[in-house]
Amino acid sequence: MQSVSRSWLLLSGFVLFYVIYLLFGALVFSSIERPVEERLRHDMQVLTEEFLNRSCVNAASLELFLLKVLRANKYGVSVIGNFSGATNWDLPSSMFFANTLVTTVGYGHTSPLSDAGKAFSIFYALLGVPFTMLVLTACVQRLMYPLVIAPVSALQKSGLNPRPATTIHFVLLLVLVLLAFFLAPAAVFSTLEASWTFLDGIYFCFISLCTIGLGDFVPATQPGVKHRGLYQISVMVYLFMGLMMMYLLLSFFHKMADLHGLTTLLQLPRCDDSDLEDDREPIVGGEPKAPPLKDKAASKPLDPSSQASYNSISKG
Amino acid sequence: MATPDLLDPKSATHNTKPLLSFSAKSVALSPREESQVVATVMKRKTVTAIFLLVVLYLVIGAAVFRSLEQPHESAQRFAILSQKLKFLSKHSCVNQSQLEEIVKNVVSAMRSGVNPVGTLTNHSSLWDLSSAFFFAGTVITTIGFGNISPHTEGGKIFCIVYALLGIPLFGFLLAGVGDQLGTIFGKGIARVEKMFVQRDISQTKIRVISTLLFVLFGCLLFVALPAAIFKHIEGWSALESLYFVVITLTTIGFGDFVAGGSEIEYLDYYKPVVWFWILVGLAYFAAILSMIGDWLRVISKRTKEEVGEIRAHAAEWKANVSAEFKETRRRVSVEIYDKFQRAASIKRKLSSELGFSSAPELTLPRQTSLVNFNDEWERNEKDAGQQNSTPPARNGGLLLNGHNPERGDISII
């Protein structure tokens, strides 16, 4: 009884803290961005008036035209420049789009226009998102051994206790990932993209690798980019590997939290080591582990505590 | 090729002993080694296979999207091009560069959230408190619509830091909400299951039915109902509302459709209710997606097992063949060594009997010693040619290179 009330208390504590966090973020964003918005609006007004004064266009026809332009732009069709066949739906760009769909990044710089495209996106995403999660967890499980467990055990052999060893290695790995997947690509992007600064590059890397994907910065969308297909494919590869590293860090952090007793304290789902062992069981002449599991799963009634949680997707 | 010595009991046991011990050991060792090797190779190959499958999935998706979308895109492009030309021809005082200039400015303003279309005075800000709250929510849930995004440097840096802390926080929250949701559903389904158990239906069927119920009920509550509400309030089509629901709840979040993002007059509690729906719907979708993931994993495991069985048979066959080969090789080498030892011992015996100084010959390689024996045998034969009835020992001793008919010895190759 005490644990039930404790879990409810924890949950309401989380919700309250979450709401406060959102309010705090809202306040800060509002205070930072609003003045800039005001200034931009004022500039636009001035610009429109100048345009109208200078020419023979009246406001109504200009607005009509602008509406159409904006609607086209929402779907990635730009009215600027020559209409030199740079389409958003050739094979590399479509693959890039499918990749943003399946990794749940979802930039939105292009989105399906047709009804059939929208319907297809629904099914494609419903199947593709868990599929990608599966692949990512499989790769992470594979990488866990050489990148995490082996160095940590080496550190432990050289005399450190498990807790400091894992912390040291986590920090080291974090710094490495930061260098290799944030700073270096940001530098590359800021040189390849004409209008991006270094901060824009870091911002883009972070927003993409956390799968937020706001879409205000998307590489390979400027007109006149050379080797667009190759560029997009390499960005896709970078995104996939970066996501893998993020998941690795996340599961490492989860294991570390287990070790430090945080998960039991906060009553969070523990790191499940049975998945790791499942993949390692000998296939030839090993114990038949799979059939008993299946029977067990089939015979057990729906256990409320066994519901999948969001974290379980990342830890598989 | 050496034939097994079956008549001599000593050599028989000598031959069979290595056979037993070696082959037994090999059969015991190699499957385990093989299995370890096979297991790690399987895992790498499984991951590679899954990876290739994902790439294939992406390519297929790309091809389908291209075929569906490109005609639409060309139609849009053609329409807007004709619009532009019409505008330019109607208003001849505007030249192309001026037009492009203002269009560029308008587009970038649009991206910053300022809509220059319509009178600019009575537009609500995109960064008032409720919209900023909504934006913060989209960042933390990693949906990231993108219809609003920070443009100042400070805003971007704060966004990064904010997300770093907020995403794990939201993850914990989602885990908690998912658990509570699961408990509620579980209790309801347990009641339903109890009803079914009374009717004597198998456990698997009950499980399947309860899963279906979960999926259906959740779909109704978190997908169909909100889609209908969005259709009514936002004025989207049914497909567009459904599309928005799925794209939002899988946290993809394109941003082409955003609830609360158009210029309509919304009720006060609309946006907070939408946010709450996102929270609970995300938990539901996380459960659904992990269920699909489990199915995929079971399928992949079953395929792995089936493939593993085939590989197991192949590995077993290979192990047996290599064991046999190794064992035969070893047996032959043992026999050769054995023969040599016996030859040496008999030679010693002979030398001790006949007084031959055969010590140096023992150190010679086998081939030459055979030749020597042959010469000696010929010489001995010539010496004792008339002696027909040589004692069996001597006879046996002289016939060292060939068969000993009494002993049924094996000839050395």
XYZ file of C-alpha atoms in Angstrom:
729
model
C 0.000 0.000 0.000
C 2.828 2.305 0.904
C 4.569 1.660 -2.402
C 1.378 2.419 -4.359
C 0.859 5.724 -2.603
C 4.545 6.442 -3.016
C 4.360 5.830 -6.746
C 1.359 8.136 -7.043
C 3.170 10.764 -5.062
C 6.205 10.466 -7.272
C 4.095 10.702 -10.394
C 2.255 13.803 -9.275
C 5.576 15.269 -8.236
C 6.889 14.636 -11.719
C 3.851 16.169 -13.381
C 4.043 19.243 -11.216
C 7.721 19.640 -11.843
C 7.151 19.177 -15.550
C 4.516 21.907 -15.654
C 6.775 24.258 -13.760
C 9.590 23.453 -16.142
C 7.411 24.235 -19.131
C 6.274 27.522 -17.624
C 9.832 28.485 -16.948
C 10.835 27.691 -20.516
C 7.870 29.607 -21.853
C 8.825 32.684 -19.880
C 12.401 32.613 -21.026
C 11.588 32.022 -24.694
C 8.972 34.696 -24.634
C 11.269 37.284 -23.152
C 14.103 36.464 -25.553
C 12.213 36.140 -28.804
C 9.387 38.589 -28.546
C 11.344 41.789 -29.075
C 13.006 40.299 -32.137
C 9.647 39.370 -33.518
C 8.356 42.881 -32.981
C 11.272 44.360 -34.821
C 10.862 41.963 -37.737
C 7.190 42.725 -37.991
C 7.942 46.415 -38.080
C 10.550 45.865 -40.800
C 8.123 43.865 -42.887
C 5.547 46.577 -42.607
C 8.015 49.164 -43.771
C 9.115 46.950 -46.646
C 5.588 46.282 -47.827
C 4.720 49.946 -47.725
C 7.852 50.843 -49.639
C 7.053 48.263 -52.262
C 3.507 49.430 -52.593
C 4.496 53.073 -52.793
C 7.106 52.457 -55.416
C 5.068 50.442 -57.808
C 1.686 50.133 -59.367
C 0.717 47.108 -57.379
C -2.172 47.440 -55.005
C -2.290 45.789 -51.648
C -4.934 43.244 -52.512
C -3.224 41.705 -55.508
C 0.085 41.672 -53.655
C -1.498 39.838 -50.770
C -3.099 37.333 -53.058
C 0.188 36.672 -54.736
C 2.022 36.394 -51.451
C -0.535 33.961 -50.094
C 0.008 31.675 -53.043
C 3.765 31.987 -52.725
C 3.664 31.130 -49.056
C 1.425 28.147 -49.632
C 3.805 26.842 -52.273
C 6.757 27.507 -50.011
C 5.194 25.540 -47.204
C 5.551 22.516 -49.415
C 9.082 23.333 -50.386
C 8.367 24.839 -53.771
C 10.320 28.039 -54.040
C 9.387 30.812 -56.414
C 12.810 32.409 -56.362
C 15.264 31.892 -59.137
C 14.882 29.813 -62.225
C 12.808 26.728 -62.080
C 15.806 24.593 -62.812
C 14.559 21.143 -61.971
C 15.907 20.937 -58.417
C 13.065 18.890 -57.143
C 12.404 17.915 -53.557
C 11.316 14.447 -54.471
C 14.122 12.904 -56.465
C 15.422 9.661 -55.068
C 18.054 10.943 -52.592
C 15.725 13.645 -51.295
C 12.856 11.188 -50.944
C 15.172 8.849 -49.096
C 16.183 11.721 -46.860
C 12.524 12.413 -46.245
C 11.818 8.744 -45.486
C 14.743 8.785 -43.101
C 13.408 11.823 -41.235
C 10.066 10.077 -41.048
C 11.421 6.835 -39.705
C 13.840 8.272 -37.152
C 11.026 10.570 -35.929
C 13.143 13.645 -36.532
C 10.588 15.100 -38.937
C 12.074 18.344 -40.193
C 9.062 19.369 -42.202
C 10.991 21.245 -44.865
C 9.166 19.016 -47.278
C 6.003 17.207 -46.425
C 3.649 15.084 -48.465
C 1.359 17.105 -50.645
C -0.974 14.487 -51.975
C -3.574 12.574 -50.004
C -2.031 9.305 -51.060
C 1.327 10.510 -49.799
C -0.163 11.407 -46.439
C -1.910 8.048 -46.094
C 1.253 6.229 -47.072
C 3.250 8.246 -44.533
C 0.940 7.066 -41.773
C 1.486 3.387 -42.480
C 5.137 3.820 -43.318
C 5.739 5.572 -40.020
C 3.713 3.125 -37.920
C 5.826 0.273 -39.211
C 9.089 2.055 -39.724
C 9.478 3.760 -36.360
C 9.550 0.586 -34.236
C 11.655 -1.060 -36.894
C 14.252 1.666 -36.686
C 14.179 1.502 -32.916
C 14.859 -2.223 -33.160
C 17.804 -1.691 -35.460
C 19.208 1.034 -33.282
C 18.922 -1.050 -30.116
C 20.494 -4.039 -31.860
C 23.415 -1.923 -33.011
C 23.749 -0.350 -29.591
C 23.773 -3.751 -27.914
C 26.477 -4.778 -30.295
C 28.492 -1.650 -29.651
C 27.991 -1.800 -25.889
C 30.663 -4.422 -25.461
C 33.673 -2.853 -27.166
C 32.830 0.731 -26.316
C 31.548 0.460 -22.774
C 31.955 -2.854 -21.021
C 35.489 -3.666 -22.134
C 37.011 -0.282 -21.184
C 35.149 -0.215 -17.875
C 36.379 -3.684 -16.966
C 39.877 -2.629 -18.000
C 39.594 0.353 -15.692
C 38.328 -1.880 -12.915
C 41.210 -4.284 -13.402
C 43.618 -1.414 -12.963
C 42.266 -0.988 -9.480
C 39.295 1.373 -9.589
C 35.972 0.657 -7.933
C 33.029 0.071 -10.263
C 31.271 3.361 -9.523
C 34.141 5.767 -10.215
C 35.225 3.629 -13.168
C 31.858 3.922 -14.865
C 31.621 7.625 -14.130
C 35.062 8.314 -15.542
C 34.371 6.314 -18.661
C 30.988 7.977 -19.114
C 32.536 11.414 -18.992
C 35.229 10.336 -21.423
C 32.684 8.908 -23.833
C 30.564 12.033 -23.514
C 33.476 14.270 -24.415
C 34.353 12.059 -27.373
C 30.788 12.066 -28.683
C 30.594 15.812 -28.247
C 33.742 16.311 -30.257
C 33.001 13.827 -32.987
C 29.272 14.289 -33.432
C 28.646 17.889 -32.531
C 31.659 20.091 -32.913
C 33.252 18.491 -35.953
C 30.049 18.194 -38.019
C 29.044 21.701 -36.974
C 32.306 23.003 -38.388
C 31.726 21.044 -41.600
C 28.168 22.317 -41.942
C 29.099 25.918 -41.269
C 31.595 25.785 -44.121
C 29.359 23.897 -46.528
C 26.218 25.921 -45.906
C 26.519 29.533 -46.892
C 24.199 31.094 -44.331
C 25.020 28.977 -41.292
C 27.249 30.091 -38.467
C 29.096 27.695 -36.186
C 26.386 28.087 -33.568
C 23.785 27.270 -36.201
C 25.719 24.108 -36.971
C 25.809 23.008 -33.338
C 22.133 23.928 -32.969
C 21.258 21.860 -36.021
C 23.280 18.845 -34.839
C 21.683 18.954 -31.427
C 18.121 19.443 -32.648
C 18.508 16.613 -35.150
C 20.228 14.124 -32.868
C 17.592 14.593 -30.191
C 15.035 13.858 -32.920
C 13.287 17.150 -32.222
C 13.839 18.283 -35.795
C 12.396 21.778 -35.851
C 13.284 22.172 -39.499
C 14.480 25.733 -39.460
C 17.911 24.516 -40.496
C 18.089 21.666 -42.939
C 21.255 20.915 -44.904
C 21.244 20.471 -48.664
C 18.176 22.633 -49.197
C 19.834 25.806 -50.414
C 19.497 26.273 -54.138
C 22.643 25.640 -56.085
C 24.209 23.045 -53.812
C 26.710 20.841 -55.580
C 26.313 17.055 -55.398
C 23.060 17.340 -53.529
C 22.375 13.605 -53.575
C 25.735 12.680 -52.081
C 25.415 15.440 -49.492
C 22.002 14.235 -48.403
C 23.103 10.614 -48.165
C 26.092 11.554 -46.029
C 23.857 13.646 -43.759
C 21.608 10.596 -43.416
C 24.560 8.418 -42.426
C 25.684 11.042 -39.945
C 22.190 11.209 -38.437
C 21.957 7.447 -38.072
C 25.361 7.105 -36.446
C 24.721 10.080 -34.224
C 21.410 8.606 -33.086
C 23.172 5.344 -32.335
C 25.732 7.137 -30.190
C 22.999 9.020 -28.371
C 21.206 5.763 -27.593
C 24.483 4.240 -26.468
C 25.047 7.133 -24.116
C 21.484 6.866 -22.902
C 21.709 3.150 -22.126
C 25.111 3.648 -20.550
C 23.620 6.370 -18.405
C 20.747 4.070 -17.509
C 23.185 1.342 -16.437
C 25.150 3.865 -14.486
C 22.004 5.077 -12.764
C 21.213 1.463 -11.912
C 24.656 1.067 -10.451
C 24.336 4.210 -8.413
C 20.935 3.160 -7.177
C 19.020 5.998 -8.766
C 16.499 3.885 -10.617
C 15.365 2.035 -7.526
C 15.154 5.309 -5.667
C 12.922 6.871 -8.281
C 11.085 3.621 -9.027
C 11.990 3.720 -12.665
C 12.229 0.701 -14.947
C 15.522 -1.044 -14.375
C 18.055 -1.804 -17.051
C 17.070 -5.156 -18.426
C 20.119 -7.351 -18.922
C 18.098 -10.294 -20.163
C 17.869 -8.749 -23.624
C 21.630 -8.674 -23.832
C 21.858 -12.291 -22.821
C 19.118 -13.250 -25.217
C 21.196 -12.109 -28.144
C 24.256 -13.884 -26.868
C 22.773 -17.300 -26.196
C 24.376 -20.096 -28.198
C 22.290 -21.050 -31.132
C 23.857 -24.457 -31.590
C 23.262 -26.892 -28.769
C 22.325 -24.246 -26.273
C 19.592 -24.418 -23.691
C 16.185 -24.004 -25.300
C 15.469 -20.650 -23.777
C 12.980 -19.386 -26.325
C 10.095 -21.838 -25.991
C 9.649 -21.528 -22.221
C 9.645 -17.778 -22.607
C 6.927 -17.926 -25.220
C 4.761 -20.147 -23.059
C 5.328 -17.925 -20.109
C 4.355 -14.857 -22.058
C 1.270 -16.544 -23.402
C 0.045 -17.886 -20.120
C 0.640 -14.812 -18.013
C -2.402 -12.552 -17.830
C -1.887 -8.918 -18.692
C 0.267 -7.727 -15.881
C -0.181 -4.014 -15.322
C 3.362 -3.520 -14.197
C 4.659 -5.092 -17.380
C 3.340 -2.355 -19.621
C 5.906 -0.975 -21.927
C 7.272 2.393 -21.079
C 8.834 5.017 -23.260
C 12.230 4.190 -21.865
C 11.807 0.583 -22.815
C 11.859 1.565 -26.449
C 15.295 2.987 -26.123
C 16.601 0.208 -24.016
C 14.856 -2.394 -26.127
C 47.049 -46.450 -47.191
C 47.415 -48.102 -43.822
C 44.899 -50.760 -42.996
C 43.854 -51.317 -39.448
C 45.716 -54.002 -37.647
C 42.974 -56.196 -36.354
C 44.870 -59.339 -35.598
C 47.452 -58.057 -33.217
C 45.643 -57.338 -29.996
C 48.254 -54.874 -28.795
C 48.215 -52.830 -31.949
C 44.458 -53.113 -32.109
C 44.051 -51.506 -28.746
C 46.767 -49.075 -29.598
C 44.875 -48.085 -32.689
C 41.458 -47.894 -31.158
C 42.488 -45.956 -28.113
C 43.408 -42.770 -29.936
C 40.321 -43.244 -32.059
C 38.048 -43.233 -29.035
C 39.716 -40.549 -27.027
C 40.432 -38.214 -29.872
C 37.121 -38.409 -31.586
C 35.221 -38.155 -28.324
C 37.206 -35.097 -27.367
C 36.805 -33.583 -30.779
C 33.081 -34.108 -30.813
C 32.778 -32.579 -27.385
C 35.050 -29.632 -28.088
C 34.270 -28.531 -31.563
C 30.502 -28.106 -31.309
C 31.008 -25.819 -28.322
C 33.692 -23.863 -30.066
C 31.671 -23.937 -33.237
C 28.602 -22.769 -31.351
C 30.460 -19.884 -29.799
C 31.854 -18.893 -33.123
C 28.470 -19.388 -34.753
C 26.718 -17.340 -32.036
C 28.973 -14.296 -32.387
C 28.980 -14.564 -36.139
C 25.198 -14.879 -36.073
C 24.859 -11.753 -34.008
C 27.035 -9.702 -36.302
C 25.291 -11.143 -39.276
C 21.909 -10.544 -37.698
C 22.702 -6.919 -37.161
C 24.040 -6.562 -40.666
C 20.956 -8.263 -42.009
C 18.647 -6.000 -40.072
C 20.646 -2.976 -41.149
C 20.412 -3.952 -44.784
C 16.715 -4.516 -44.304
C 16.312 -0.995 -42.961
C 18.214 0.423 -45.896
C 15.986 -1.541 -48.227
C 12.942 -0.226 -46.398
C 14.194 3.310 -46.829
C 14.835 2.829 -50.527
C 11.379 1.391 -51.040
C 9.833 4.275 -49.129
C 11.833 6.754 -51.151
C 10.687 5.255 -54.421
C 7.049 5.263 -53.356
C 7.203 8.836 -52.078
C 8.833 9.963 -55.272
C 6.217 8.387 -57.454
C 3.421 9.806 -55.317
C 4.713 13.289 -54.725
C 6.694 14.404 -57.722
C 3.726 14.947 -60.034
C 2.048 17.034 -57.349
C 5.163 19.046 -56.865
C 5.496 19.761 -60.560
C 1.857 20.833 -60.653
C 2.409 23.216 -57.744
C 5.543 24.575 -59.321
C 3.816 25.150 -62.624
C 0.914 26.892 -60.884
C 3.110 29.257 -58.942
C 5.268 30.006 -61.961
C 2.239 30.992 -63.947
C 1.071 33.114 -61.020
C 4.390 34.891 -60.941
C 4.369 35.569 -64.649
C 0.808 36.749 -64.528
C 1.621 39.109 -61.701
C 4.643 40.476 -63.494
C 2.743 41.010 -66.682
C -0.171 42.662 -64.911
C 1.991 44.998 -62.891
C 4.633 46.039 -65.342
C 6.294 48.500 -63.034
C 7.620 45.703 -60.907
C 10.605 43.895 -62.308
C 11.671 40.374 -61.465
C 14.428 41.226 -59.015
C 12.216 43.519 -56.952
C 9.586 40.855 -56.766
C 12.054 38.193 -55.727
C 13.450 40.525 -53.122
C 10.155 41.001 -51.405
C 9.247 37.346 -51.733
C 12.490 36.356 -50.077
C 11.834 38.744 -47.239
C 8.286 37.555 -46.825
C 9.343 33.923 -46.750
C 12.016 34.478 -44.147
C 9.598 36.538 -42.094
C 7.106 33.723 -42.354
C 9.718 31.343 -41.068
C 10.250 33.629 -38.127
C 6.551 33.457 -37.486
C 5.583 36.872 -38.748
C 2.830 36.659 -41.287
C 2.941 39.764 -43.489
C -0.236 38.768 -45.263
C -3.193 40.641 -43.945
C -2.971 43.647 -41.740
C -0.053 43.345 -39.461
C -1.572 45.095 -36.508
C -4.013 42.665 -35.003
C -1.886 39.537 -35.185
C -1.317 37.643 -32.010
C 2.321 37.093 -31.307
C 3.842 33.699 -31.802
C 5.770 34.146 -28.626
C 3.054 35.023 -26.182
C 2.992 32.890 -23.090
C 0.640 30.164 -24.238
C 2.362 29.721 -27.595
C 5.773 29.714 -25.976
C 4.474 27.107 -23.543
C 3.366 25.040 -26.498
C 6.736 25.478 -28.166
C 8.559 24.404 -25.024
C 6.301 21.355 -24.965
C 7.185 20.471 -28.555
C 10.864 20.734 -27.758
C 10.728 18.519 -24.681
C 8.585 15.840 -26.269
C 10.983 15.890 -29.264
C 8.033 16.401 -31.587
C 9.477 19.645 -32.870
C 6.812 21.020 -35.196
C 8.951 23.874 -36.380
C 6.235 26.339 -37.171
C 7.806 28.355 -34.397
C 11.523 28.232 -33.828
C 14.012 30.457 -32.038
C 15.922 32.897 -34.187
C 18.153 34.714 -31.800
C 21.480 33.279 -30.747
C 20.439 33.373 -27.131
C 17.242 31.581 -27.996
C 19.106 28.807 -29.784
C 21.595 28.277 -26.971
C 18.832 28.277 -24.415
C 16.912 25.809 -26.559
C 19.843 23.403 -26.528
C 20.318 23.574 -22.779
C 16.582 23.424 -22.182
C 16.200 20.318 -24.310
C 19.187 18.608 -22.692
C 17.502 18.797 -19.335
C 13.926 18.574 -20.437
C 13.980 15.503 -22.636
C 15.068 13.075 -19.904
C 12.611 14.726 -17.544
C 9.853 14.149 -20.026
C 11.074 10.617 -20.522
C 10.615 9.873 -16.854
C 7.204 11.494 -16.897
C 6.166 9.467 -19.891
C 7.334 6.281 -18.184
C 5.223 7.152 -15.174
C 2.169 8.042 -17.237
C 2.597 4.889 -19.258
C 2.672 2.818 -16.102
C -0.482 4.423 -14.764
C -2.205 3.975 -18.092
C -1.114 0.374 -18.156
C -2.467 -0.182 -14.666
C -5.841 1.253 -15.571
C -6.044 -0.764 -18.745
C -4.730 -3.852 -17.032
C -7.400 -3.719 -14.377
C -10.129 -3.379 -16.967
C -8.732 -6.143 -19.123
C -8.250 -8.413 -16.103
C -11.931 -8.045 -15.425
C -12.731 -8.927 -19.030
C -10.311 -11.844 -18.907
C -11.959 -13.174 -15.797
C -15.200 -13.193 -17.691
C -13.603 -15.125 -20.523
C -11.792 -17.596 -18.311
C -15.134 -18.662 -16.917
C -16.033 -19.717 -20.415
C -12.951 -21.960 -20.751
C -11.091 -20.313 -23.601
C -7.349 -20.848 -24.004
C -4.876 -18.422 -22.501
C -3.331 -17.381 -25.803
C -6.725 -16.463 -27.198
C -7.474 -14.379 -24.130
C -4.159 -12.644 -24.479
C -4.748 -11.914 -28.130
C -8.261 -10.630 -27.454
C -7.064 -8.404 -24.642
C -4.318 -6.961 -26.834
C -6.842 -6.274 -29.561
C -9.142 -4.620 -27.059
C -6.314 -2.470 -25.820
C -5.410 -1.404 -29.323
C -9.002 -0.701 -30.365
C -10.016 1.151 -27.267
C -6.875 3.227 -27.260
C -7.283 4.028 -30.932
C -10.807 5.214 -30.291
C -9.867 7.335 -27.325
C -6.553 8.783 -28.485
C -6.721 8.762 -32.248
C -10.252 8.732 -33.626
C -11.836 11.101 -31.144
C -9.118 13.760 -31.315
C -9.029 13.479 -35.089
C -12.750 14.213 -35.217
C -12.316 17.171 -32.886
C -9.464 18.563 -34.965
C -11.455 18.121 -38.121
C -14.245 20.124 -36.609
C -12.226 22.906 -35.031
C -9.310 23.321 -37.420
C -11.246 22.666 -40.578
C -8.952 19.963 -41.902
C -10.094 16.970 -43.868
C -10.467 13.602 -42.137
C -7.255 12.284 -43.637
C -5.357 15.403 -42.670
C -6.539 15.164 -39.066
C -5.569 11.507 -38.861
C -2.248 12.329 -40.484
C -1.653 15.065 -37.932
C -2.499 12.734 -35.041
C -0.146 9.989 -36.186
C 2.684 12.348 -37.099
C 2.402 14.083 -33.741
C 2.059 11.030 -31.542
C 5.022 9.270 -33.101
C 6.951 12.476 -32.286
C 7.852 12.983 -35.935
C 6.146 16.371 -36.003
C 6.523 17.804 -39.492
C 4.706 21.000 -38.689
C 2.730 21.306 -41.880
C -0.357 20.840 -39.711
C -0.291 22.139 -36.171
C -3.249 22.161 -33.824
C -3.581 25.699 -32.611
C -1.271 27.047 -35.264
C -3.660 28.718 -37.644
C -5.316 32.080 -37.422
C -8.604 30.808 -36.057
C -10.037 32.102 -32.830
C -9.461 29.328 -30.355
C -11.197 28.681 -27.090
C -9.137 29.418 -24.046
C -8.729 25.872 -22.884
C -8.041 24.465 -26.340
C -4.276 24.551 -26.257
C -3.843 23.091 -22.746
C -6.232 20.258 -23.626
C -4.237 19.584 -26.775
C -1.065 19.479 -24.733
C -2.610 17.039 -22.254
C -3.827 14.860 -25.092
C -0.299 14.826 -26.526
C 1.061 13.650 -23.195
C -1.333 10.756 -22.746
C -1.418 9.908 -26.426
C 2.366 9.709 -26.495
C 2.284 7.147 -23.696
C -0.285 5.130 -25.610
C 1.681 5.325 -28.820
C 4.854 4.357 -27.021
C 3.078 1.219 -25.840
C 1.777 0.488 -29.350
C 5.139 1.087 -30.976
C 6.951 -1.098 -28.489
C 4.340 -3.798 -29.085
C 5.026 -3.610 -32.826
C 8.704 -3.679 -31.993
C 8.177 -6.804 -29.908
C 6.357 -8.478 -32.784
C 9.169 -7.582 -35.146
C 11.650 -8.891 -32.633
C 9.733 -12.167 -32.242
C 9.590 -12.522 -36.011
C 13.276 -11.820 -36.323
C 14.038 -14.229 -33.495
C 11.946 -16.936 -35.133
C 13.705 -16.398 -38.438
C 16.942 -16.402 -36.530
C 15.985 -19.691 -34.934
C 15.014 -21.250 -38.207
C 18.141 -19.986 -39.863
C 20.004 -21.063 -36.762
C 18.661 -24.579 -37.088
C 19.883 -24.819 -40.651
C 23.212 -23.428 -39.622
C 23.298 -25.835 -36.691
C 22.876 -28.776 -39.015
C 25.547 -27.434 -41.321
C 27.897 -26.795 -38.442
C 27.310 -30.257 -37.039
C 28.028 -31.878 -40.374
C 31.141 -29.797 -40.806
C 32.266 -30.643 -37.289
C 31.794 -34.340 -37.870
C 33.657 -34.275 -41.158
C 36.566 -32.313 -39.777
C 36.665 -34.533 -36.699
C 36.802 -37.599 -38.876
C 39.507 -36.111 -41.011
C 41.593 -35.045 -38.056
C 41.129 -38.374 -36.420
C 42.182 -40.315 -39.495
C 45.219 -38.156 -39.932
C 46.150 -38.665 -36.345
C 45.574 -42.377 -36.531
C 47.831 -42.669 -39.556
C 50.582 -40.679 -37.943
C 50.219 -42.729 -34.769
C 50.467 -45.909 -36.770
C 53.535 -44.746 -38.623
C 55.184 -43.795 -35.373
C 54.072 -47.055 -33.891
C 55.550 -48.992 -36.741
C 58.784 -47.140 -36.470
C 58.980 -47.825 -32.758
C 58.307 -51.478 -33.280
C 60.869 -51.607 -36.056
C 63.373 -49.966 -33.795
C 62.657 -52.350 -30.944
C 62.899 -55.395 -33.219
C 66.075 -54.068 -34.713
C 67.448 -53.721 -31.219
C 66.424 -57.246 -30.444
C 67.963 -58.439 -33.665
C 71.106 -56.537 -33.085
C 71.410 -57.911 -29.600
C 70.867 -61.418 -30.959
C 73.025 -61.227 -34.023
C 75.514 -58.747 -32.765
C 74.876 -56.193 -35.483
C 75.927 -52.716 -34.732
C 72.696 -51.234 -35.710
C 72.791 -48.250 -33.435
C 73.768 -45.768 -36.114
C 71.009 -47.076 -38.351
C 68.422 -46.232 -35.776
C 69.229 -42.652 -36.126
C 68.839 -42.683 -39.879
C 65.595 -41.552 -41.401
C 63.035 -44.192 -42.027
C 63.453 -44.377 -45.748
C 67.145 -45.062 -45.613
C 66.732 -47.528 -42.783
C 64.270 -49.418 -44.895
C 66.751 -49.463 -47.703
C 69.425 -50.677 -45.329
C 67.191 -53.411 -44.094
C 66.477 -54.410 -47.602
C 70.185 -54.625 -48.442
C 70.869 -56.495 -45.281
C 68.051 -58.850 -45.986
C 69.375 -59.514 -49.431
C 72.849 -60.028 -48.065
C 71.514 -62.272 -45.348
C 69.539 -64.181 -47.859
C 72.568 -64.616 -50.024
C 74.517 -65.668 -46.976
C 71.983 -68.002 -45.646
C 70.381 -68.736 -48.968
C 70.656 -72.448 -48.627
C 69.160 -72.443 -45.206
C 65.559 -73.056 -45.893
C 64.391 -73.620 -42.452
C 65.459 -70.519 -40.702
C 64.087 -70.101 -37.237
C 60.882 -68.099 -37.250
C 62.369 -65.381 -35.102
C 65.169 -64.793 -37.545
C 62.811 -65.030 -40.420
C 60.515 -62.691 -38.781
C 63.381 -60.482 -37.852
C 64.704 -60.360 -41.375
C 61.405 -59.445 -42.901
C 61.328 -56.054 -41.258
C 60.414 -53.990 -44.201
C 57.692 -56.209 -45.476
C 54.878 -58.190 -44.122
C 55.433 -60.559 -41.330
C 53.075 -63.275 -42.487
C 52.795 -64.801 -39.057
C 52.094 -61.589 -37.372
C 50.056 -60.167 -40.186
C 51.965 -56.994 -39.915
C 51.250 -53.856 -41.761
C 53.578 -52.735 -44.439
C 55.120 -49.389 -43.936
C 54.457 -47.117 -46.835
